[in-house]
CSV table of C-alpha atoms in Angstrom, one decimal:
chain,number,residue,atom,x,y,z
A,222,MET,CA,0.2,0.2,-0.4
A,223,THR,CA,1.6,3.3,-1.2
A,224,LEU,CA,-0.1,6.8,0.0
A,225,ARG,CA,1.0,10.0,-2.1
A,226,LEU,CA,0.8,12.7,-0.4
A,227,LYS,CA,1.4,15.0,-2.8
A,228,SER,CA,-0.5,14.0,-5.7
A,229,GLN,CA,-3.7,14.0,-3.0
A,230,PRO,CA,-5.6,17.8,-3.7
A,231,SER,CA,-5.4,19.9,-0.2
A,232,ARG,CA,-8.0,21.7,0.8
A,233,SER,CA,-6.1,24.0,3.6
A,234,ARG,CA,-3.1,23.8,5.2
A,235,LYS,CA,-3.9,22.3,8.2
A,236,SER,CA,-5.0,19.3,6.0
A,237,LYS,CA,-1.8,18.8,4.9
A,238,THR,CA,-0.7,19.5,8.6
A,239,PHE,CA,-2.5,17.0,9.4
A,240,ALA,CA,-2.0,14.1,7.1
A,241,LYS,CA,1.6,14.2,7.1
A,242,PRO,CA,1.6,12.7,10.7
A,243,VAL,CA,-0.7,10.0,9.7
A,244,VAL,CA,0.5,9.1,6.6
A,245,SER,CA,4.0,8.6,8.0
A,246,ARG,CA,2.2,6.5,10.7
A,247,VAL,CA,0.6,4.3,7.7
A,248,GLU,CA,3.6,4.2,6.2
A,249,PHE,CA,6.7,3.5,8.4
A,250,GLY,CA,4.5,2.1,11.0
A,251,GLY,CA,4.9,4.3,13.6
A,252,PRO,CA,3.1,4.5,16.6
A,253,ALA,CA,-0.3,4.3,17.4
A,254,PHE,CA,-2.2,7.6,18.4
A,255,GLN,CA,-2.2,7.6,22.9
A,256,LYS,CA,-5.5,7.4,22.6
A,257,SER,CA,-9.2,7.8,20.9
A,258,TRP,CA,-11.1,11.1,20.4
A,259,PRO,CA,-13.8,11.3,23.1
A,260,VAL,CA,-16.8,10.6,21.1
A,261,LYS,CA,-19.6,9.8,23.6
A,262,GLU,CA,-18.4,12.3,26.6
A,263,LEU,CA,-21.1,15.6,25.2
A,264,GLN,CA,-19.7,18.3,24.6
A,265,LEU,CA,-20.6,21.7,26.6
A,266,SER,CA,-22.7,24.2,25.1
A,267,ASN,CA,-20.7,28.1,24.7
A,268,PRO,CA,-23.0,29.4,27.5
A,269,GLU,CA,-22.3,26.2,29.3
A,270,ILE,CA,-18.2,27.0,28.7
A,271,ALA,CA,-19.3,30.6,30.5
A,272,ALA,CA,-20.9,29.7,33.3
A,273,LEU,CA,-17.6,26.8,33.6
A,274,GLN,CA,-15.4,29.8,33.7
A,275,ARG,CA,-17.2,32.0,36.0
A,276,LEU,CA,-17.8,29.1,38.1
A,277,LEU,CA,-13.4,29.0,37.8
A,278,GLU,CA,-13.1,32.6,38.3
A,279,ALA,CA,-15.0,32.7,41.2
A,280,LYS,CA,-13.0,29.6,42.9
A,281,GLY,CA,-9.7,31.2,42.5
A,282,TYR,CA,-8.9,29.4,38.9
A,283,PRO,CA,-7.7,32.3,36.7
A,284,MET,CA,-8.4,32.0,32.7
A,285,GLY,CA,-8.7,35.1,31.2
A,286,THR,CA,-11.5,36.5,29.9
A,287,ILE,CA,-15.0,35.1,29.9
A,288,ASP,CA,-16.5,34.8,26.5
A,289,GLY,CA,-17.7,31.3,26.6
A,290,ARG,CA,-14.8,29.8,24.3
A,291,ILE,CA,-12.5,27.3,25.1
A,292,GLY,CA,-8.9,28.7,24.6
A,293,LYS,CA,-5.4,28.0,26.4
A,294,GLY,CA,-6.1,29.9,29.2
A,295,THR,CA,-9.8,27.8,30.0
A,296,ARG,CA,-7.7,24.5,29.2
A,297,LYS,CA,-4.8,25.4,32.0
A,298,ALA,CA,-7.5,26.1,34.4
A,299,VAL,CA,-9.7,23.3,33.7
A,300,GLN,CA,-6.7,20.8,34.0
A,301,ALA,CA,-5.6,22.4,38.0
A,302,VAL,CA,-9.3,22.1,39.1
A,303,GLN,CA,-8.9,18.3,37.5
A,304,LYS,CA,-5.9,17.9,39.7
A,305,GLY,CA,-7.6,19.0,42.9
A,306,PHE,CA,-10.5,16.9,42.1
A,307,GLY,CA,-8.7,13.8,41.3
A,308,MET,CA,-10.0,13.4,38.2
A,309,VAL,CA,-7.9,13.1,35.0
A,310,PRO,CA,-5.9,16.0,34.4
A,311,ASP,CA,-6.8,15.9,30.4
A,312,GLY,CA,-7.7,19.8,30.5
A,313,HIS,CA,-11.1,18.8,28.3
A,314,PRO,CA,-14.1,21.0,29.7
A,315,SER,CA,-16.3,18.4,30.0
A,316,PRO,CA,-20.3,18.0,31.9
A,317,ALA,CA,-18.2,16.6,34.7
A,318,VAL,CA,-16.4,18.6,35.6
A,319,LEU,CA,-18.9,21.3,35.1
A,320,ALA,CA,-21.1,19.3,37.6
A,321,ARG,CA,-18.1,19.1,40.3
A,322,LEU,CA,-17.9,22.7,39.9
A,323,ARG,CA,-21.2,23.9,40.6
A,324,ALA,CA,-21.7,21.1,43.6
A,325,GLY,CA,-18.8,23.0,45.3
């Protein structure tokens, strides 16, 4: 099986940067991905993310602007709070993290 990245049309720069590591894993027998994408876990809506950010700020986890978007600061604050709760500190703002923050 031979994959040729250059002969395949590309829609954007991002697709090229994503495709290269995937192609090299297939062609050269590279290591598998560490874990799969969290498909079963529900995603937070923008208002829920804003509520999570307000709770993080109120509990002393500064993360920047409360804008309902997940940025670097939000991820770092979520990771810190996950460590405090004894959860896996992956920085993923999940409904479980929001529920734990609401519970106190």
